[in-house]
N, CA and C atoms as an extended XYZ file, in Angstrom:
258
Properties=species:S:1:pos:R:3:atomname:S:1:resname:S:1:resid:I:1 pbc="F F F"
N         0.832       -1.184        0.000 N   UNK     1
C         0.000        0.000        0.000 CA  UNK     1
C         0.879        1.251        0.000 C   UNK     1
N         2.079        1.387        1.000 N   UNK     2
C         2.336        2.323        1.054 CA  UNK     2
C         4.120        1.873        0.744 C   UNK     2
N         5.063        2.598        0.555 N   UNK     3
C         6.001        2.583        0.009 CA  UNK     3
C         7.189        2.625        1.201 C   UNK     3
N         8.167        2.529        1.704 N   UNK     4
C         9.378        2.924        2.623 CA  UNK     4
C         9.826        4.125        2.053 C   UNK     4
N         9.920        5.129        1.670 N   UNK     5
C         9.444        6.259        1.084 CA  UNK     5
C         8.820        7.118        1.706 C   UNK     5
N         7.282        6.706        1.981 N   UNK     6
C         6.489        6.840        2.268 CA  UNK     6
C         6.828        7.359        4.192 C   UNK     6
N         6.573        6.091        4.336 N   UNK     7
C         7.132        5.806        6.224 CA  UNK     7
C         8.659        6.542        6.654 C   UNK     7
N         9.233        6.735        5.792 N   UNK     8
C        10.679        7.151        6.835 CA  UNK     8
C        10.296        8.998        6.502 C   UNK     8
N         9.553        9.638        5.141 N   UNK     9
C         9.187       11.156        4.932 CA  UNK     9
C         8.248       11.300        5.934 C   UNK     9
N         7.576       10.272        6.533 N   UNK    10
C         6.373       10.579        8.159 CA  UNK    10
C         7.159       10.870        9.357 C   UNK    10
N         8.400        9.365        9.354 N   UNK    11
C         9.105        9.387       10.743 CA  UNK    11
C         9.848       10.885       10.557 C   UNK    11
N        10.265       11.373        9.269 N   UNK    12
C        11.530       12.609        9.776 CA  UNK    12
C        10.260       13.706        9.768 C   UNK    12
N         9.207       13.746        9.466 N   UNK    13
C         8.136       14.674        9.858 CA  UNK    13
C         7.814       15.241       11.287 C   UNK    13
N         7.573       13.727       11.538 N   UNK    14
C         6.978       13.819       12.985 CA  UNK    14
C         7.441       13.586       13.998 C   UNK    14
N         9.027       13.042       13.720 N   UNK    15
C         9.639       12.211       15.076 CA  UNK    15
C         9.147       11.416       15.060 C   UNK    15
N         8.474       10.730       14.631 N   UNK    16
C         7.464        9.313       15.416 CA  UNK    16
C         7.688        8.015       14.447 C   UNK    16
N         7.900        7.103       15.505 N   UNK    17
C         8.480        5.789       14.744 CA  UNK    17
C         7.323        5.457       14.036 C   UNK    17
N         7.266        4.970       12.588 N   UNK    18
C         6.237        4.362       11.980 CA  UNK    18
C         5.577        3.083       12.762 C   UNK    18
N         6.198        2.114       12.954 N   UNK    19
C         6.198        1.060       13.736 CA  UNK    19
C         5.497        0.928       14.906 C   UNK    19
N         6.140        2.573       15.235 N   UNK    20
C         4.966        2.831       17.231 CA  UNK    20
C         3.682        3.207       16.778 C   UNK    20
N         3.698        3.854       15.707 N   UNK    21
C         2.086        4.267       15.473 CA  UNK    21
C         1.390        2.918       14.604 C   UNK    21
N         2.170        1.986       13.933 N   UNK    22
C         1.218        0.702       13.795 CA  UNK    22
C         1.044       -0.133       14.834 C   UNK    22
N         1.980       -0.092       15.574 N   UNK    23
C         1.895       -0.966       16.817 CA  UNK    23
C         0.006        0.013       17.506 C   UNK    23
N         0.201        0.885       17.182 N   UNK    24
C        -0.643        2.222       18.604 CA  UNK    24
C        -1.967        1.203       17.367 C   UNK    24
N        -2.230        1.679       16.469 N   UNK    25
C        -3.377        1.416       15.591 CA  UNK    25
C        -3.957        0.413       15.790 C   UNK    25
N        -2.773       -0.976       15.653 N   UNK    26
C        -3.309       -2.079       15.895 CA  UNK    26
C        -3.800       -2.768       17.354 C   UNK    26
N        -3.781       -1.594       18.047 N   UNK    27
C        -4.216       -2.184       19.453 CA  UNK    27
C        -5.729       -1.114       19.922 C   UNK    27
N        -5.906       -0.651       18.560 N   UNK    28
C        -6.910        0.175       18.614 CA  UNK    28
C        -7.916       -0.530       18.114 C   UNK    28
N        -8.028       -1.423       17.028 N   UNK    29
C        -8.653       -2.024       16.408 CA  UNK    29
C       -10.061       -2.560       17.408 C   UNK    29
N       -10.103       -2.918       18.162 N   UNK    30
C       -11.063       -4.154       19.043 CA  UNK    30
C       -11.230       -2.803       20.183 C   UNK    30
N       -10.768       -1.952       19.815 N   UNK    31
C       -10.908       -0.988       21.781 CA  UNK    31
C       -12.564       -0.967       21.790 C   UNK    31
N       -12.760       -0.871       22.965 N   UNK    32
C       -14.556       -0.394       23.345 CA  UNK    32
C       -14.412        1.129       23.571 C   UNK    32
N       -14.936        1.801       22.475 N   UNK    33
C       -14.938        3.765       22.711 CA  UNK    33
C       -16.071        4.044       23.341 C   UNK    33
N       -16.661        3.091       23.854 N   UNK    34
C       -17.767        3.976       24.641 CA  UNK    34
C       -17.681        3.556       26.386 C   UNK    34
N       -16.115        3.265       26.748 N   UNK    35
C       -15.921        2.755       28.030 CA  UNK    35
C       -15.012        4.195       28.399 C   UNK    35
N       -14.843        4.804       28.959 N   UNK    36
C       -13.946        5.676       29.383 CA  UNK    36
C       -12.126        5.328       29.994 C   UNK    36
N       -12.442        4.360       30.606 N   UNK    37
C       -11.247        3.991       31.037 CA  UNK    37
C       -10.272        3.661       29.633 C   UNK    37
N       -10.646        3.023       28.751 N   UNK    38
C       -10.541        2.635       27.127 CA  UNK    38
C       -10.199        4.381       26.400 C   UNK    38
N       -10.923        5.267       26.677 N   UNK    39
C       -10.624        6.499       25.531 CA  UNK    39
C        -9.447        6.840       26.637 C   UNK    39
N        -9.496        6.718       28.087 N   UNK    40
C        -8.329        7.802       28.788 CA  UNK    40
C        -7.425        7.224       28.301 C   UNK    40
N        -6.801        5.502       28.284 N   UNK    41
C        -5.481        5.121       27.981 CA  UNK    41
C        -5.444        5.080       26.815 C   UNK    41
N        -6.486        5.346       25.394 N   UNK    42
C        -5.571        5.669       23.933 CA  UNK    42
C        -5.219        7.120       24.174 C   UNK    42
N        -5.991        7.935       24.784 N   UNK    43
C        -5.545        9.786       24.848 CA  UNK    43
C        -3.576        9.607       25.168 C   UNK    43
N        -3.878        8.926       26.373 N   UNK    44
C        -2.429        8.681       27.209 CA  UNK    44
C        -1.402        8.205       25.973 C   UNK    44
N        -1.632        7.188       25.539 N   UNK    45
C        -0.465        6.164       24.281 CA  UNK    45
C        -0.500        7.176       22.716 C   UNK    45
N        -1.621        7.916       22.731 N   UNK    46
C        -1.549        8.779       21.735 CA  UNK    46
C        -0.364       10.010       21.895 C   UNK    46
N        -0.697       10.597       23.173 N   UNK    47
C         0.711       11.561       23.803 CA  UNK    47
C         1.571       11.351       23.780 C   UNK    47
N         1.910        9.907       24.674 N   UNK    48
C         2.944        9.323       24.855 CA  UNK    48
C         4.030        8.930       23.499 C   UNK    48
N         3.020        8.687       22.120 N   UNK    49
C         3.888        7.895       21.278 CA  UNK    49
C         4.395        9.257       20.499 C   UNK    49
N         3.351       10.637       20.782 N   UNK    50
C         3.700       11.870       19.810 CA  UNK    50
C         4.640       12.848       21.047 C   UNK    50
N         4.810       12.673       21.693 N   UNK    51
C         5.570       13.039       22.372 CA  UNK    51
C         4.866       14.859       23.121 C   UNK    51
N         3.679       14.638       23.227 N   UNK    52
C         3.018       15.989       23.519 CA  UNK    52
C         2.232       15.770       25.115 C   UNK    52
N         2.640       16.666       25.880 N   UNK    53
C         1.411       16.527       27.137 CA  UNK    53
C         0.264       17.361       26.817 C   UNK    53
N        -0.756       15.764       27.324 N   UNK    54
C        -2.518       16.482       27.040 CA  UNK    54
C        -2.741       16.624       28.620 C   UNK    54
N        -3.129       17.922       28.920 N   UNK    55
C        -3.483       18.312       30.420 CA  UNK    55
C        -5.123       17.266       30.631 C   UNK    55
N        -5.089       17.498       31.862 N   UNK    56
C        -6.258       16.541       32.731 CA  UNK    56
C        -7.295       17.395       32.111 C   UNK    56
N        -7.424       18.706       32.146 N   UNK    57
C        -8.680       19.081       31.270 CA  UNK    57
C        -8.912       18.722       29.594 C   UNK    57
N        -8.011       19.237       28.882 N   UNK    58
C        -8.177       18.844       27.946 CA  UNK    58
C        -8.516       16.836       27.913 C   UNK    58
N        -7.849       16.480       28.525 N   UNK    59
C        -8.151       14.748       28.395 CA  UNK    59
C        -9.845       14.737       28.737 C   UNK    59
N       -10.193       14.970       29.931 N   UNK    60
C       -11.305       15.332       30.298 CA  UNK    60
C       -12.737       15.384       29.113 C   UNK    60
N       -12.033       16.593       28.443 N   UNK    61
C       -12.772       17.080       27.121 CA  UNK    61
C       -12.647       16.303       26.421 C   UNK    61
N       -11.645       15.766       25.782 N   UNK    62
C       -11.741       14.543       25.019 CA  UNK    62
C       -12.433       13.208       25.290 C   UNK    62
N       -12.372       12.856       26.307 N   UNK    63
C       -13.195       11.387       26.699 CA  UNK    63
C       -14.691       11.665       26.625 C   UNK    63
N       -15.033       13.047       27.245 N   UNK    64
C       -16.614       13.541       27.354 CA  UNK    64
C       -17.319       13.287       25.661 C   UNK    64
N       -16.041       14.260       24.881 N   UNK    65
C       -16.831       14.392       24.084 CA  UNK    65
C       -16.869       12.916       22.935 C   UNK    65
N       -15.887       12.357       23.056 N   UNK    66
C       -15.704       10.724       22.435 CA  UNK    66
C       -17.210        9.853       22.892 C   UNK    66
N       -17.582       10.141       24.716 N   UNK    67
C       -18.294        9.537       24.790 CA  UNK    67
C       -20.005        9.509       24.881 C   UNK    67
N       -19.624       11.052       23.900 N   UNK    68
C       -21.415       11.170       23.450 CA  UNK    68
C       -21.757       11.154       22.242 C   UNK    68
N       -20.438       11.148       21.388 N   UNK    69
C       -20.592       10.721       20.083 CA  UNK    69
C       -19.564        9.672       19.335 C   UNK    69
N       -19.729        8.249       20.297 N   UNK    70
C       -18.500        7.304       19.970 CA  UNK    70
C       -18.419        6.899       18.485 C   UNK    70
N       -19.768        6.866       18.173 N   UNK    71
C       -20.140        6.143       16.797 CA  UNK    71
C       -19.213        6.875       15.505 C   UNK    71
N       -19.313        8.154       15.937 N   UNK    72
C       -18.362        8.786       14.593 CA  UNK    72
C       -16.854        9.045       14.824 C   UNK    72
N       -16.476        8.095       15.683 N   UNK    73
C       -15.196        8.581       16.086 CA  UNK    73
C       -14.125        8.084       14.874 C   UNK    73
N       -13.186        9.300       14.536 N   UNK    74
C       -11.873        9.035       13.848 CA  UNK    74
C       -11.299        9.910       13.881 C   UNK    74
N       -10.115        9.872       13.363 N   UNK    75
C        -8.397       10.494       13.564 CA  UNK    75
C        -8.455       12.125       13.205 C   UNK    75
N        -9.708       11.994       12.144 N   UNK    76
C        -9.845       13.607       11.987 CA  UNK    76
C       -10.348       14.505       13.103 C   UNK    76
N       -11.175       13.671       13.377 N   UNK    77
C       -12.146       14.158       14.473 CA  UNK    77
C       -11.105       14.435       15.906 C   UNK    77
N       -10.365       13.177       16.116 N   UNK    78
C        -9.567       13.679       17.272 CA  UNK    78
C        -7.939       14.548       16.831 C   UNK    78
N        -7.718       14.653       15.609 N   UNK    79
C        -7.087       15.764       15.535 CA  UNK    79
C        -7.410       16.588       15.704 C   UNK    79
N        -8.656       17.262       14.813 N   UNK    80
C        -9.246       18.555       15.175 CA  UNK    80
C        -8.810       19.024       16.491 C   UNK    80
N        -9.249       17.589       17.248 N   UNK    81
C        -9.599       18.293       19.017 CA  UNK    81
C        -8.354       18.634       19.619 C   UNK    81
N        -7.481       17.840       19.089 N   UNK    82
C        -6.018       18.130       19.998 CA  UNK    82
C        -5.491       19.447       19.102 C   UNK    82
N        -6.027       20.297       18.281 N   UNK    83
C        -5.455       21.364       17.087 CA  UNK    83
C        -6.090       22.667       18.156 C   UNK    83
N        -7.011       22.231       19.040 N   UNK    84
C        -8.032       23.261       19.536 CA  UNK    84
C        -7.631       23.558       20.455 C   UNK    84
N        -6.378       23.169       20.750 N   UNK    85
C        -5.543       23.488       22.120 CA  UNK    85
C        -4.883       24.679       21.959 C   UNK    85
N        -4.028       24.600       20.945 N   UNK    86
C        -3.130       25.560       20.384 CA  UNK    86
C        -3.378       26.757       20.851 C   UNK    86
C-alpha cells in the first residue's frame, strides 16, 4: 500500500516511529470507545507515542466528548480536538 518512502518522509516529519504508530493502531482495532477507562489510555499512548502533554482538562474534554458521540469517532475528528488546544 504504502512505500518505505512513504514511512521514513512521516518518521523525519513527525519524530514518530512508523512502527509505534502501527503498533498504537493495531491495538486500537477491538478498543470499546464507549468505556472511558478505554478512551483515557488511547488519549495517554496517543501523547505518549507523539511526544506531547494532554493536560487533565483537555483529556477530560476529550473522553466527554468521544463519549457522546462514539459512533463517529476518527483520527480527523480527534485531531481537530487536539489542534483546539493551540
Amino acid at each position: 500500500m504504502f512505500g518505505k518512502g512513504f514511512f521514513q518522509n512521516m518518521e523525519n516529519k513527525t519524530g514518530v516511529k512508523m512502527t509505534d504508530v502501527l503498533k498504537l493502531a493495531n491495538s486500537f482495532q477491538n478498543a470499546n470507545f464507549q468505556d472511558e477507562n478505554t478512551i483515557r489510555r488511547v488519549v495517554q499512548e496517543v501523547s505518549a507515542v507523539a511526544n506531547k502533554k494532554v493536560s487533565k482538562e483537555m483529556e477530560d474534554q476529550i473522553v466527554q466528548t468521544l463519549l457522546k458521540d462514539s459512533n463517529n469517532i476518527n483520527m480527523d475528528t480527534i485531531s481537530k480536538m487536539l489542534d483546539q488546544k493551540k
